[in-house]
C-alpha angles and dihedrals in degrees: 000000000000102000115111111219115233089240090056092052090051091048095051095045089052090049094049088053092049091056099037092092120067100005128123121252113276119260122247119258116272116252118256113263145161086293090072130244134291106252119235091246130035129176134198124203114219130154141279111317113272095032121111097255093054092051091048091051090051089055094049091049090050097055091043093050093049093054099077093233093148091253139101119215120203128198114231116209103215140167092265141271100330090050089050090057090053092049092049093050091046088051091237093125131028100209135026144172115239141147121278092233087058090045089056094049098045092046090055094034092235135130109022092348103069092117091064128085114255123255101018100121119057131188127244113171145355109248097189145294125290111202127205111247119199114180133177134173112278092246095048120128088224109109103160142020088262094064101074099105114121094011135110109254130189112218107171136272126297114268095022131113091237091066091051093051097044092047090051091048094049090048090050088055090052100249119156127216094259098043092095141001108264125209113204096202138125125263097261090055091045091056092044091051092048091051090053094046095252097112132052102188132032115201121182138146118214143115112292131271097048112190095220091052093049088051091050092051090050090058106031137038105245139151138208125249115222122222111230125223094257093053090049091050090053090052091048088056086062096048132016094213097062110117129199107233144141138244097240118247113266093019083127134032110276094006097122098163130059115255118222112227140129132262142203121200137238109235137189111232139182137200114261088238095062109106119260089236093055092049092044092052094047090050092046093050092050095047094046099044102046094137092057090047091050090052086063101040120006096217091065088065089080096062109122140133087273093057105027095095101029109137095018126112141151090297089057100036126190123253107250090240092059091043090053092059094045091051091051090058092048103263118143103225101146093113093056101039121108112249 
């Protein structure tokens, strides 16, 4: 998958123009070493154009291409995180943005990835939290996550990571296939169906605030369902990367109190065969050009030594090239680095 879509070309050209003024002179390429070389071409798998992962990928490619590393990084518009895993395993892309639950499963060849060889995809950086949202009409009889029986529940679209997470969560809670009527549809359709009275529960995992949820709240009186500690613990037994968190107060109009929930994280990953030098340089350019990244997608403005490895552990280990950069800036990452 080496072709660069015309849209990508336009995006990267626009980004280079954006950063042309007021930036420092690009650094010379690092000399080749025992860490390997930076290939002439690199690619990053993202998501459909217009979604957050695509925009993030465009930002990463922009700072890498500006650094005079002797490489050109292209952004691959893909069908989303599951497709990125396939492309990585098929060695059609070098980097990809996926979910850390997926990173854990593909690294250990478990869950839906048993057909793959273990240890072929390694983590590089946390790209931000994705919180589980559970929303019902304000007058609904549903009070907790244990009250879904007999209702119409949105669980995410086929082929997407959301469907994997919601299915795992509902299974952890002990629900059976016929306990409720499931709607395998995307977030926009879930919100539209709830607005029209055709859906009782919206379930979606993504970084708050989600535009479709904000639009739903603007047109219908709804409320969030909290996820209690016991339900979160059951989910954590399914996956070690699940974190207890909250949807911050005022993330949405009228939502004045924080909502307890759990989250996964979006992570940048690389194939294990990508040279240490290439991964090191991509990590370095991202960490040292956060302002440029934030100008493209606001969530990347939070990248820092304090956030870079959030949601990563020994089951989602770091690529040695990323670990090398983190160690250079004083981070202790030995326990979560691939051997």
